[in-house]
């Protein structure tokens, strides 16, 4: 792999701002930027990044980066919020490494997460997603399973004793 060490983030950002000016984008953001990179963009930008999409999960919480971005009014969006359960397979097949030598870093199997899930009658994924959402961070879990997709949406669902959302029925005109 060869890295491009000459990338000019500021000129790229200014080109992104031109896309907003031309009406081809409503919001622009960044991905995998650290605090120094975000700061450089914000100092030079007319339009600050709307979002910084980063890997974030139980074992990689990014608290300092999240606080830094929040202070600048840049939202954080967490990808891989459940960790990377398929990483050992990727490591073996693509990187040709010995997955047996990897530590078990699957948040879905964390004993504390499992205990909390059991106590609240939720799935481990729901517990992991909720703890991120409660921090004010957007999550984008990946799942092709319709059942898990539905569970992911029920992370913040509050039911009353009738089994319905407290504001149901939804009769508000807007």
PDB file of C-alpha atoms in Angstrom:
ATOM      1  CA  UNK A   1       0.000   0.000   0.000  1.00  0.00           C
ATOM      2  CA  UNK A   2       1.268   3.426  -0.902  1.00  0.00           C
ATOM      3  CA  UNK A   3       0.106   6.514   0.969  1.00  0.00           C
ATOM      4  CA  UNK A   4      -0.346   9.881  -0.698  1.00  0.00           C
ATOM      5  CA  UNK A   5       1.569  12.186   1.598  1.00  0.00           C
ATOM      6  CA  UNK A   6       0.835  15.265  -0.532  1.00  0.00           C
ATOM      7  CA  UNK A   7      -2.934  15.430  -0.032  1.00  0.00           C
ATOM      8  CA  UNK A   8      -3.971  19.004   0.712  1.00  0.00           C
ATOM      9  CA  UNK A   9      -6.994  18.702   3.011  1.00  0.00           C
ATOM     10  CA  UNK A  10      -7.732  22.414   2.890  1.00  0.00           C
ATOM     11  CA  UNK A  11      -7.954  22.607  -0.897  1.00  0.00           C
ATOM     12  CA  UNK A  12     -10.094  19.462  -0.931  1.00  0.00           C
ATOM     13  CA  UNK A  13     -12.392  20.988   1.675  1.00  0.00           C
ATOM     14  CA  UNK A  14     -12.713  24.212  -0.293  1.00  0.00           C
ATOM     15  CA  UNK A  15     -13.727  22.116  -3.328  1.00  0.00           C
ATOM     16  CA  UNK A  16     -16.374  20.448  -1.138  1.00  0.00           C
ATOM     17  CA  UNK A  17     -17.664  23.884  -0.102  1.00  0.00           C
ATOM     18  CA  UNK A  18     -18.029  24.718  -3.797  1.00  0.00           C
ATOM     19  CA  UNK A  19     -20.311  21.681  -4.147  1.00  0.00           C
ATOM     20  CA  UNK A  20     -22.569  23.123  -1.441  1.00  0.00           C
ATOM     21  CA  UNK A  21     -22.504  26.532  -3.146  1.00  0.00           C
ATOM     22  CA  UNK A  22     -23.481  24.892  -6.445  1.00  0.00           C
ATOM     23  CA  UNK A  23     -26.406  23.096  -4.791  1.00  0.00           C
ATOM     24  CA  UNK A  24     -24.957  19.609  -5.354  1.00  0.00           C
ATOM     25  CA  UNK A  25     -24.643  18.930  -1.606  1.00  0.00           C
ATOM     26  CA  UNK A  26     -26.552  20.147   1.420  1.00  0.00           C
ATOM     27  CA  UNK A  27     -24.044  19.124   4.045  1.00  0.00           C
ATOM     28  CA  UNK A  28     -20.447  18.037   3.918  1.00  0.00           C
ATOM     29  CA  UNK A  29     -18.422  16.115   6.430  1.00  0.00           C
ATOM     30  CA  UNK A  30     -15.321  14.094   7.010  1.00  0.00           C
ATOM     31  CA  UNK A  31     -14.476  10.527   7.861  1.00  0.00           C
ATOM     32  CA  UNK A  32     -11.786   9.163  10.155  1.00  0.00           C
ATOM     33  CA  UNK A  33     -10.407  12.608  10.967  1.00  0.00           C
ATOM     34  CA  UNK A  34      -8.480  13.099  14.186  1.00  0.00           C
ATOM     35  CA  UNK A  35      -8.751  16.266  16.295  1.00  0.00           C
ATOM     36  CA  UNK A  36      -5.838  18.007  14.545  1.00  0.00           C
ATOM     37  CA  UNK A  37      -7.359  17.387  11.106  1.00  0.00           C
ATOM     38  CA  UNK A  38     -10.794  18.594  12.212  1.00  0.00           C
ATOM     39  CA  UNK A  39      -9.243  21.701  13.755  1.00  0.00           C
ATOM     40  CA  UNK A  40      -7.331  22.503  10.550  1.00  0.00           C
ATOM     41  CA  UNK A  41     -10.516  22.276   8.490  1.00  0.00           C
ATOM     42  CA  UNK A  42     -12.575  24.350  10.951  1.00  0.00           C
ATOM     43  CA  UNK A  43      -9.916  27.095  11.085  1.00  0.00           C
ATOM     44  CA  UNK A  44      -9.884  27.449   7.284  1.00  0.00           C
ATOM     45  CA  UNK A  45     -13.495  26.635   6.399  1.00  0.00           C
ATOM     46  CA  UNK A  46     -16.463  28.796   5.527  1.00  0.00           C
ATOM     47  CA  UNK A  47     -18.648  25.746   6.136  1.00  0.00           C
ATOM     48  CA  UNK A  48     -17.637  23.605   9.087  1.00  0.00           C
ATOM     49  CA  UNK A  49     -17.965  19.832   8.725  1.00  0.00           C
ATOM     50  CA  UNK A  50     -21.446  18.659   9.631  1.00  0.00           C
ATOM     51  CA  UNK A  51     -20.151  15.286  10.715  1.00  0.00           C
ATOM     52  CA  UNK A  52     -17.073  13.197  11.393  1.00  0.00           C
ATOM     53  CA  UNK A  53     -17.729   9.506  10.800  1.00  0.00           C
ATOM     54  CA  UNK A  54     -15.343   7.362  12.824  1.00  0.00           C
ATOM     55  CA  UNK A  55     -14.990   3.846  14.130  1.00  0.00           C
ATOM     56  CA  UNK A  56     -16.398   3.906  17.638  1.00  0.00           C
ATOM     57  CA  UNK A  57     -17.524   1.098  19.921  1.00  0.00           C
ATOM     58  CA  UNK A  58     -17.274  -0.173  23.493  1.00  0.00           C
ATOM     59  CA  UNK A  59     -13.563  -0.931  23.190  1.00  0.00           C
ATOM     60  CA  UNK A  60     -12.755   2.184  21.145  1.00  0.00           C
ATOM     61  CA  UNK A  61     -14.872   4.932  22.699  1.00  0.00           C
ATOM     62  CA  UNK A  62     -13.151   8.018  21.270  1.00  0.00           C
ATOM     63  CA  UNK A  63     -14.319  10.168  24.205  1.00  0.00           C
ATOM     64  CA  UNK A  64     -11.802  12.972  23.660  1.00  0.00           C
ATOM     65  CA  UNK A  65     -12.515  13.198  19.926  1.00  0.00           C
ATOM     66  CA  UNK A  66     -16.279  13.155  20.538  1.00  0.00           C
ATOM     67  CA  UNK A  67     -15.999  15.973  23.090  1.00  0.00           C
ATOM     68  CA  UNK A  68     -13.711  17.977  20.800  1.00  0.00           C
ATOM     69  CA  UNK A  69     -16.092  17.664  17.850  1.00  0.00           C
ATOM     70  CA  UNK A  70     -19.138  18.431  19.988  1.00  0.00           C
ATOM     71  CA  UNK A  71     -17.496  21.684  21.144  1.00  0.00           C
ATOM     72  CA  UNK A  72     -17.149  22.643  17.468  1.00  0.00           C
ATOM     73  CA  UNK A  73     -20.742  21.607  16.654  1.00  0.00           C
ATOM     74  CA  UNK A  74     -19.517  18.706  14.507  1.00  0.00           C
ATOM     75  CA  UNK A  75     -21.575  15.559  15.065  1.00  0.00           C
ATOM     76  CA  UNK A  76     -19.906  12.187  15.439  1.00  0.00           C
ATOM     77  CA  UNK A  77     -21.303   9.194  13.609  1.00  0.00           C
ATOM     78  CA  UNK A  78     -20.131   5.796  14.825  1.00  0.00           C
ATOM     79  CA  UNK A  79     -19.475   3.086  12.296  1.00  0.00           C
ATOM     80  CA  UNK A  80     -18.770  -0.429  13.567  1.00  0.00           C
ATOM     81  CA  UNK A  81     -20.670   0.379  16.807  1.00  0.00           C
ATOM     82  CA  UNK A  82     -20.853  -3.347  17.583  1.00  0.00           C
ATOM     83  CA  UNK A  83     -17.145  -3.790  17.057  1.00  0.00           C
ATOM     84  CA  UNK A  84     -16.032  -5.914  14.138  1.00  0.00           C
ATOM     85  CA  UNK A  85     -17.227  -9.456  14.835  1.00  0.00           C
ATOM     86  CA  UNK A  86     -16.096 -10.617  11.383  1.00  0.00           C
ATOM     87  CA  UNK A  87     -12.571  -9.205  11.769  1.00  0.00           C
ATOM     88  CA  UNK A  88     -10.927 -12.544  12.650  1.00  0.00           C
ATOM     89  CA  UNK A  89     -12.266 -14.051   9.408  1.00  0.00           C
ATOM     90  CA  UNK A  90     -11.080 -10.989   7.443  1.00  0.00           C
ATOM     91  CA  UNK A  91      -7.706 -11.201   9.180  1.00  0.00           C
ATOM     92  CA  UNK A  92      -7.319 -14.858   8.176  1.00  0.00           C
ATOM     93  CA  UNK A  93      -8.653 -14.681   4.632  1.00  0.00           C
ATOM     94  CA  UNK A  94      -7.525 -11.271   3.418  1.00  0.00           C
ATOM     95  CA  UNK A  95      -4.535 -10.392   5.565  1.00  0.00           C
ATOM     96  CA  UNK A  96      -3.383 -14.046   5.748  1.00  0.00           C
ATOM     97  CA  UNK A  97      -2.812 -13.775   9.490  1.00  0.00           C
ATOM     98  CA  UNK A  98      -3.410 -16.302  12.244  1.00  0.00           C
ATOM     99  CA  UNK A  99      -6.761 -15.287  13.774  1.00  0.00           C
ATOM    100  CA  UNK A 100      -6.138 -17.596  16.736  1.00  0.00           C
ATOM    101  CA  UNK A 101      -3.446 -15.186  17.903  1.00  0.00           C
ATOM    102  CA  UNK A 102      -5.899 -12.278  18.064  1.00  0.00           C
ATOM    103  CA  UNK A 103      -7.361 -11.346  21.453  1.00  0.00           C
ATOM    104  CA  UNK A 104     -11.127 -11.768  21.813  1.00  0.00           C
ATOM    105  CA  UNK A 105     -12.334  -8.223  21.348  1.00  0.00           C
ATOM    106  CA  UNK A 106     -15.953  -8.832  20.444  1.00  0.00           C
ATOM    107  CA  UNK A 107     -18.126  -6.428  22.465  1.00  0.00           C
ATOM    108  CA  UNK A 108     -21.168  -8.613  21.694  1.00  0.00           C
ATOM    109  CA  UNK A 109     -19.589 -11.300  23.890  1.00  0.00           C
ATOM    110  CA  UNK A 110     -18.407  -9.037  26.700  1.00  0.00           C
ATOM    111  CA  UNK A 111     -19.582 -10.536  30.031  1.00  0.00           C
ATOM    112  CA  UNK A 112     -20.735  -7.166  31.409  1.00  0.00           C
ATOM    113  CA  UNK A 113     -22.719  -6.432  28.236  1.00  0.00           C
ATOM    114  CA  UNK A 114     -24.298  -9.897  28.388  1.00  0.00           C
ATOM    115  CA  UNK A 115     -25.296  -9.361  32.025  1.00  0.00           C
ATOM    116  CA  UNK A 116     -26.842  -5.946  31.335  1.00  0.00           C
ATOM    117  CA  UNK A 117     -28.688  -7.340  28.316  1.00  0.00           C
ATOM    118  CA  UNK A 118     -30.109 -10.184  30.380  1.00  0.00           C
ATOM    119  CA  UNK A 119     -31.172  -7.837  33.203  1.00  0.00           C
ATOM    120  CA  UNK A 120     -33.019  -5.534  30.775  1.00  0.00           C
ATOM    121  CA  UNK A 121     -34.389  -8.229  28.460  1.00  0.00           C
ATOM    122  CA  UNK A 122     -32.503  -6.715  25.521  1.00  0.00           C
ATOM    123  CA  UNK A 123     -29.971  -8.072  23.061  1.00  0.00           C
ATOM    124  CA  UNK A 124     -26.261  -7.340  23.540  1.00  0.00           C
ATOM    125  CA  UNK A 125     -26.404  -5.289  20.330  1.00  0.00           C
ATOM    126  CA  UNK A 126     -29.177  -3.122  21.758  1.00  0.00           C
ATOM    127  CA  UNK A 127     -27.132  -2.473  24.891  1.00  0.00           C
ATOM    128  CA  UNK A 128     -24.053  -1.530  22.855  1.00  0.00           C
ATOM    129  CA  UNK A 129     -26.022   0.752  20.531  1.00  0.00           C
ATOM    130  CA  UNK A 130     -27.887   2.446  23.354  1.00  0.00           C
ATOM    131  CA  UNK A 131     -24.765   3.298  25.324  1.00  0.00           C
ATOM    132  CA  UNK A 132     -23.464   5.143  22.256  1.00  0.00           C
ATOM    133  CA  UNK A 133     -26.771   6.884  21.512  1.00  0.00           C
ATOM    134  CA  UNK A 134     -27.007   7.983  25.167  1.00  0.00           C
ATOM    135  CA  UNK A 135     -23.716   9.805  24.632  1.00  0.00           C
ATOM    136  CA  UNK A 136     -25.368  11.849  21.874  1.00  0.00           C
ATOM    137  CA  UNK A 137     -23.574  10.009  19.090  1.00  0.00           C
ATOM    138  CA  UNK A 138     -25.241   8.796  15.912  1.00  0.00           C
ATOM    139  CA  UNK A 139     -24.819   5.076  15.205  1.00  0.00           C
ATOM    140  CA  UNK A 140     -24.943   3.219  11.910  1.00  0.00           C
ATOM    141  CA  UNK A 141     -24.925  -0.491  12.677  1.00  0.00           C
ATOM    142  CA  UNK A 142     -24.509  -2.825   9.742  1.00  0.00           C
ATOM    143  CA  UNK A 143     -26.874  -5.743   9.361  1.00  0.00           C
ATOM    144  CA  UNK A 144     -28.469  -7.530   6.444  1.00  0.00           C
ATOM    145  CA  UNK A 145     -30.712  -9.504   8.817  1.00  0.00           C
ATOM    146  CA  UNK A 146     -34.234  -7.965   8.916  1.00  0.00           C
ATOM    147  CA  UNK A 147     -34.797  -9.151  12.498  1.00  0.00           C
ATOM    148  CA  UNK A 148     -31.625  -7.495  13.764  1.00  0.00           C
ATOM    149  CA  UNK A 149     -32.411  -4.346  11.779  1.00  0.00           C
ATOM    150  CA  UNK A 150     -35.741  -4.125  13.607  1.00  0.00           C
ATOM    151  CA  UNK A 151     -34.059  -4.732  16.974  1.00  0.00           C
ATOM    152  CA  UNK A 152     -31.563  -1.963  16.230  1.00  0.00           C
ATOM    153  CA  UNK A 153     -34.429   0.513  15.787  1.00  0.00           C
ATOM    154  CA  UNK A 154     -35.879  -0.485  19.155  1.00  0.00           C
ATOM    155  CA  UNK A 155     -32.855   0.714  21.087  1.00  0.00           C
ATOM    156  CA  UNK A 156     -34.558   3.777  22.593  1.00  0.00           C
ATOM    157  CA  UNK A 157     -38.139   2.520  22.405  1.00  0.00           C
ATOM    158  CA  UNK A 158     -40.076   3.186  25.588  1.00  0.00           C
ATOM    159  CA  UNK A 159     -43.304   1.350  26.162  1.00  0.00           C
ATOM    160  CA  UNK A 160     -46.053   2.093  28.624  1.00  0.00           C
ATOM    161  CA  UNK A 161     -47.961  -0.632  30.446  1.00  0.00           C
ATOM    162  CA  UNK A 162     -50.179  -1.167  27.371  1.00  0.00           C
ATOM    163  CA  UNK A 163     -47.150  -2.091  25.267  1.00  0.00           C
ATOM    164  CA  UNK A 164     -47.410   1.071  23.164  1.00  0.00           C
ATOM    165  CA  UNK A 165     -45.188   4.101  22.846  1.00  0.00           C
ATOM    166  CA  UNK A 166     -46.359   6.754  25.385  1.00  0.00           C
ATOM    167  CA  UNK A 167     -47.181   9.233  22.591  1.00  0.00           C
ATOM    168  CA  UNK A 168     -49.195   6.722  20.527  1.00  0.00           C
ATOM    169  CA  UNK A 169     -51.430   7.283  18.613  1.00  0.00           C
ATOM    170  CA  UNK A 170     -49.497   9.774  16.589  1.00  0.00           C
ATOM    171  CA  UNK A 171     -52.093  12.402  15.676  1.00  0.00           C
ATOM    172  CA  UNK A 172     -49.843  15.444  15.530  1.00  0.00           C
ATOM    173  CA  UNK A 173     -50.368  17.261  12.216  1.00  0.00           C
ATOM    174  CA  UNK A 174     -46.623  17.801  11.755  1.00  0.00           C
TER     175      UNK A 174
END
